[in-house]
Coordinates of C-alpha atoms and ligand atoms in Angstrom, one line a residue:
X81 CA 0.0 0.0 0.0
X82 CA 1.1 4.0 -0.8
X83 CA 1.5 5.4 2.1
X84 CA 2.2 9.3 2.4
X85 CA 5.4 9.8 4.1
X86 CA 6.3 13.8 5.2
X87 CA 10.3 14.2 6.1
X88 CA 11.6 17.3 8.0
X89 CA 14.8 18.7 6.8
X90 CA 15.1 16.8 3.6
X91 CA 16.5 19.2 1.5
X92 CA 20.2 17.4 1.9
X93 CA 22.2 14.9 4.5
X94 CA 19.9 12.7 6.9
X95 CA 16.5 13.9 5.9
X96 CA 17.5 13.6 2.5
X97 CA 18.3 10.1 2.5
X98 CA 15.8 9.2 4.4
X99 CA 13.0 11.1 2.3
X100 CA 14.5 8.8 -0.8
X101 CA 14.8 5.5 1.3
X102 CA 11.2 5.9 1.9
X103 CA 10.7 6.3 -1.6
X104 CA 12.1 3.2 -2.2
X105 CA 10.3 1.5 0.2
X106 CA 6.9 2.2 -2.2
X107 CA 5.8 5.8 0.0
X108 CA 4.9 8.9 -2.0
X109 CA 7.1 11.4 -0.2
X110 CA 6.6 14.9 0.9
X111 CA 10.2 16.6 0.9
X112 CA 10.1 19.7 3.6
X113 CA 12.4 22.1 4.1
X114 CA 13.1 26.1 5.0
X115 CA 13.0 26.5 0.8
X116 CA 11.1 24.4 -1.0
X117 CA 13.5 24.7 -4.1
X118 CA 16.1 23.4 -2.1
X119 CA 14.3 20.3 -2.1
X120 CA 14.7 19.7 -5.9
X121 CA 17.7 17.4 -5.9
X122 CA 15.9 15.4 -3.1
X123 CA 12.5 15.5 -5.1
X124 CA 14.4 14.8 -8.6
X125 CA 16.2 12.1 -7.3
X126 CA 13.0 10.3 -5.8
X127 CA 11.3 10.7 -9.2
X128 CA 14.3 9.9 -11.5
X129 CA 14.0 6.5 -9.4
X130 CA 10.8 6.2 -10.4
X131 CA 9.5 7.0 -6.9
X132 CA 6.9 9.9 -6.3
X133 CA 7.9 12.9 -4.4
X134 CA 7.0 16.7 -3.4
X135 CA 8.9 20.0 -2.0
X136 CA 7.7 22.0 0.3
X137 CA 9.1 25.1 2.2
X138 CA 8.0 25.4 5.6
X139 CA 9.5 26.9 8.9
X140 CA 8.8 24.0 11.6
X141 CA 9.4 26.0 14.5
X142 CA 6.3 28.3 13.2
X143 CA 2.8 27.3 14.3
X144 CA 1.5 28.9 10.9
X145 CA 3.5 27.5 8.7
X146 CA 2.7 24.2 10.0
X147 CA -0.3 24.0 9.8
X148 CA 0.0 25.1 5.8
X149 CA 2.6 22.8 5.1
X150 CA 0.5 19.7 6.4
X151 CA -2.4 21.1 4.8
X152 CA -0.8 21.6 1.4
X153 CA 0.5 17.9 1.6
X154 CA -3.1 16.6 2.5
X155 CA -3.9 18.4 -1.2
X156 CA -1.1 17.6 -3.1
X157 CA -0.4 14.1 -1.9
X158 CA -3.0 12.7 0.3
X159 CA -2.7 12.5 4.2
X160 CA 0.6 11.9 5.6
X161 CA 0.7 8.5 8.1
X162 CA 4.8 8.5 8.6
X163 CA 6.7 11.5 9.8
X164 CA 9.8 12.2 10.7
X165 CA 11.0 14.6 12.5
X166 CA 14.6 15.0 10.9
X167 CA 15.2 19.2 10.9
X168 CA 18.3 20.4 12.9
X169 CA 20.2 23.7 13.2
X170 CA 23.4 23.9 15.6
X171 CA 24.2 26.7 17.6
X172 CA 27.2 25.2 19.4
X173 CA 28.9 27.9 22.1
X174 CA 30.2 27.1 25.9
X175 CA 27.6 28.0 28.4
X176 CA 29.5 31.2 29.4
X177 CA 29.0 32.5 26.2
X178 CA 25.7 30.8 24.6
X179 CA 23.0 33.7 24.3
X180 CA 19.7 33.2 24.6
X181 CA 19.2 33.3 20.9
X182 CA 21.3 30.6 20.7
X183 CA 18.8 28.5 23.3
X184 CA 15.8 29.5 22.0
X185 CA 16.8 28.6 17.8
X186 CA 17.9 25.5 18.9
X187 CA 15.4 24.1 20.7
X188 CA 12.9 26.3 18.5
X189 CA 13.8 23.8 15.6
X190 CA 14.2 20.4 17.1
X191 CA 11.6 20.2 20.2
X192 CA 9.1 22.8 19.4
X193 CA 9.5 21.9 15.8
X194 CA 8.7 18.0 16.4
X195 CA 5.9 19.1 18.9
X196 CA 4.1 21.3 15.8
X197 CA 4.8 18.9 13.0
X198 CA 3.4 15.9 15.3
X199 CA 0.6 17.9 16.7
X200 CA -0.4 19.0 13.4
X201 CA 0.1 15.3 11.6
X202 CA -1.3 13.0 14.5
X203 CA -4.7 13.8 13.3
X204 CA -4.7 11.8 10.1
X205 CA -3.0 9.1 11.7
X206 CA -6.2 8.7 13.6
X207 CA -8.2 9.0 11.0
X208 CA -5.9 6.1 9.1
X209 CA -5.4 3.8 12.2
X210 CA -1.4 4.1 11.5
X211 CA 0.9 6.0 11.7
X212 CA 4.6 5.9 12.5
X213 CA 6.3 8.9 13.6
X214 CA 10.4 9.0 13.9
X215 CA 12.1 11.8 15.9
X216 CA 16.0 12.1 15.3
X217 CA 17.5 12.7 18.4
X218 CA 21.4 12.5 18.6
X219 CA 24.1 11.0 20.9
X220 CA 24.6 14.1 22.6
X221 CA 21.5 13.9 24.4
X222 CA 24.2 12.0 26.7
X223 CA 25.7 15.7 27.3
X224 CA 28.2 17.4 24.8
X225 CA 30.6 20.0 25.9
X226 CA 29.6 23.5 23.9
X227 CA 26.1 21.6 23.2
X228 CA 24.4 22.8 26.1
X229 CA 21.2 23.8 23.9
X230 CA 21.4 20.4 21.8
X231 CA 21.7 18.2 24.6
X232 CA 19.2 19.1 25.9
X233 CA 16.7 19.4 22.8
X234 CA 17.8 15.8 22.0
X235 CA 17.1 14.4 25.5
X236 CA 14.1 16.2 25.3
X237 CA 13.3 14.3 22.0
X238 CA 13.5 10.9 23.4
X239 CA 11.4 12.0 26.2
X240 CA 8.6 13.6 23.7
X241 CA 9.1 10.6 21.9
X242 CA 8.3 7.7 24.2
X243 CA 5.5 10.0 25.4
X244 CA 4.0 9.9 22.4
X245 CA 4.0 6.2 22.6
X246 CA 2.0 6.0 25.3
X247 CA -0.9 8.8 23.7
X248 CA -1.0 7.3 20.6
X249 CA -0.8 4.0 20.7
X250 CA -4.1 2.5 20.7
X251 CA -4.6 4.2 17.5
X252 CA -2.0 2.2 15.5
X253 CA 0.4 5.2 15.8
X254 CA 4.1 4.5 17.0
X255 CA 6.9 7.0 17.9
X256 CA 10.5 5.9 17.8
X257 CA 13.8 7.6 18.0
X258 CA 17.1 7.4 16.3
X259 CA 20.2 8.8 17.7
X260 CA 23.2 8.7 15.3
X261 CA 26.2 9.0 16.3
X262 CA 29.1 10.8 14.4
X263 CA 27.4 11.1 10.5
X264 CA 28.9 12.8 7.5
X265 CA 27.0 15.9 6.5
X266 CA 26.8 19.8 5.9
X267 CA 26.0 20.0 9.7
X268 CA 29.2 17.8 10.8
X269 CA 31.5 19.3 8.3
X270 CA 30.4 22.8 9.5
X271 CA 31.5 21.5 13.2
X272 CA 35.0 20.6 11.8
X273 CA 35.3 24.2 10.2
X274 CA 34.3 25.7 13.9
X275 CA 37.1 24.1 15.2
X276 CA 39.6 24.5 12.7
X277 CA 39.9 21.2 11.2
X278 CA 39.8 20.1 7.7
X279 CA 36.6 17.6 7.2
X280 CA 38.9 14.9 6.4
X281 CA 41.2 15.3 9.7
X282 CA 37.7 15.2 11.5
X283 CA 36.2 12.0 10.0
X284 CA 39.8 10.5 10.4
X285 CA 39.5 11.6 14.3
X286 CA 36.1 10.8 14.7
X287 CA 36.6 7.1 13.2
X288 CA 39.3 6.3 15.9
X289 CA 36.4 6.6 18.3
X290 CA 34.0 4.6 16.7
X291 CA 34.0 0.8 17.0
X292 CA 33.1 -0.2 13.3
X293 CA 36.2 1.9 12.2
X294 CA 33.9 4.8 10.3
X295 CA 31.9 7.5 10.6
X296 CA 28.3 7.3 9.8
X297 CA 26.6 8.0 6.2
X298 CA 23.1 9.1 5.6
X299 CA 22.2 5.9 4.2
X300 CA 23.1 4.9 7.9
X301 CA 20.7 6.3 9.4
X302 CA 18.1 5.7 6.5
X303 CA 17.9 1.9 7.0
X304 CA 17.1 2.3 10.9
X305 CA 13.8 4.8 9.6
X306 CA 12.8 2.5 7.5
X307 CA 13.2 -0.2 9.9
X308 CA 10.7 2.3 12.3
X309 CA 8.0 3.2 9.2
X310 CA 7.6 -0.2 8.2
X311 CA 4.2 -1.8 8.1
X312 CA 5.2 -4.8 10.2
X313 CA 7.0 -2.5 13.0
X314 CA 3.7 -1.8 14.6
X315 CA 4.8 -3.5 18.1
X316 CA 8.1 -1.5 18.5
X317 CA 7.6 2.0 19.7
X318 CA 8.8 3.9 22.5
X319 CA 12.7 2.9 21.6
X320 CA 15.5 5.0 21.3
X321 CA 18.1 3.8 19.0
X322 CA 21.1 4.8 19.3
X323 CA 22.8 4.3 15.4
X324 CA 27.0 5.2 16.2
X325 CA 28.7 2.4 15.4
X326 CA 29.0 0.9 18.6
X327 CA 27.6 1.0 21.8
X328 CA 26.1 4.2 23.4
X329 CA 23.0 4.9 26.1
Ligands
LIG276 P1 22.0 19.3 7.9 O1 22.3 20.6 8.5 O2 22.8 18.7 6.8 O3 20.4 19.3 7.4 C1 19.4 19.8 8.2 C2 18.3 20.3 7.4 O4 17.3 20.8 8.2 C3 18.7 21.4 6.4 O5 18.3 21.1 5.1 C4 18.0 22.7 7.0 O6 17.6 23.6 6.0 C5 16.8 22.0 7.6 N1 16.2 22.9 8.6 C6 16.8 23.7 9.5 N2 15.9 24.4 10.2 C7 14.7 24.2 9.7 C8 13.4 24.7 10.0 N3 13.2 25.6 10.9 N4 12.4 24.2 9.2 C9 12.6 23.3 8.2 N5 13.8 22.8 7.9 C10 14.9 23.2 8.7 O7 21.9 18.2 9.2 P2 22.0 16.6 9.2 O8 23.4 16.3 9.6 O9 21.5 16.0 8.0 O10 21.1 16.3 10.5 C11 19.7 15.9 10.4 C12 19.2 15.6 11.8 O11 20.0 14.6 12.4 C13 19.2 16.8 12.7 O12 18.1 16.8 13.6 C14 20.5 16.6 13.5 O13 20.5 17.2 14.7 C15 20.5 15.1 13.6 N6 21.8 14.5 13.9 C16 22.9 14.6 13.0 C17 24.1 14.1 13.3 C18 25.3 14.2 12.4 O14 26.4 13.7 12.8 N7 25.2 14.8 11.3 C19 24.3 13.3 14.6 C20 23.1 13.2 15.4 C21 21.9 13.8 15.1

């Protein structure tokens, strides 16, 4: 069965490749991001695989917006029964000098930004009986020095996540998070420029820490959603999984 999948943050790394893994698994997908023609190479990728696919621009931390972006997706695609909640920002700094800005984007995005999208998408779930709903959390929610405002949306997302669980459960709806570990992207090779590495040195450094030998790709991260969204998952919800190559929790 097509089932309308919606993917936060898709325009490139993570969201992307989950937002064409989905494809692949037989879901039309709805490709949201900030600009929804940054979402072409996502969306013309899906399609070129023969898959069926969408952009839309939306602001998840914005109430407003939302609530268009779900609505538009409704009309252009049908009603969405799989989210994921895959849109990030950092705004790394030391608590000494991490303004309130910094606090408020961050979380902004990644809690209040799941608590909108899910809020907004939970009531065609109902209405379908299913629904699975991923969050991305990270392994910082175990604590990350100059991550003070990430660590603490990502622990929050594990927490909104298993609650979520517990509301929604009786109507076929299951929430699950992923927390990757060290993964190759934008965001990751914007870290390495912060602190004055090349992105090679850092996946070099990184893999030393990691048990597999490697540092994370996308695709990674892809297979464990589409472990989560599958039809037959329906009696694993409530789990955090941590994706990093080794042991973390
Ligand atoms: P990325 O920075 O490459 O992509 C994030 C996407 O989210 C961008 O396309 C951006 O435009 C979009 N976005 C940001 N704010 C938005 C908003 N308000 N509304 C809609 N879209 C918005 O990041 P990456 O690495 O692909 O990360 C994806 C998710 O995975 C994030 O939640 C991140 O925190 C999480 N994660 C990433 C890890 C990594 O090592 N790269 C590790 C653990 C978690």
């Amino acid at each position: 069965m097509t089932r309308v999948a919606l993917v936060t943050g898709a325009a490139r790394g993570i969201g992307a490749a989950i937002a064409r893994r989905l494809a692949s698994d037989g879901n039309a997908v709805a490709v949201l991001d900030l600009d929804a023609a940054a979402c072409a190479d996502t969306v013309d990728a899906i399609t070129a695989a023969g898959g069926q696919a969408i952009a839309v621009g939306a602001d998840v931390s914005d109430s407003a917006s939302v609530e268009a972006a779900v609505a538009e997706v409704v009309e252009r695609l049908g009603a969405p029964t799989i989210l994921v909640n895959n849109a990030g920002i950092l705004r790394d700094n030391l608590l000494f000098k991490m303004t309130d800005d910094d606090w408020d984007a961050v979380l902004g995005v990644h809690l209040r930004g799941a608590f909108l999208m899910s809020r907004a998408v939970q009531k065609h779930m109902v209405d379908a009986g299913f629904g699975r709903i991923v969050n991305l959390s990270s392994t910082s929610a175990l604590g990350n020095r100059g991550q003070a405002n990430y660590a603490a949306a990502k622990a929050g997302m594990q927490g909104f996540t298993k609650t979520l669980a517990i509301e929604l459960g009786r109507y076929g709806i299951t929430a699950n998070a992923i927390a990757p570990g060290f993964i190759a992207t934008d965001m990751t090779r914007a870290t390495a420029e912060r602190i004055g590495m090349t992105f090679d040195e850092f996946l070099v450094a990184a893999a030393k820490e990691i048990p597999v030998g490697r540092a994370g790709t996308p695709e990674d991260i892809a297979a464990a959603a589409s472990f989560f969204c599958a039809e037959e998952s329906g009696f694993t919800s409530g789990q955090v999984l941590y994706v990093a190559g080794g042991p973390k929790a």
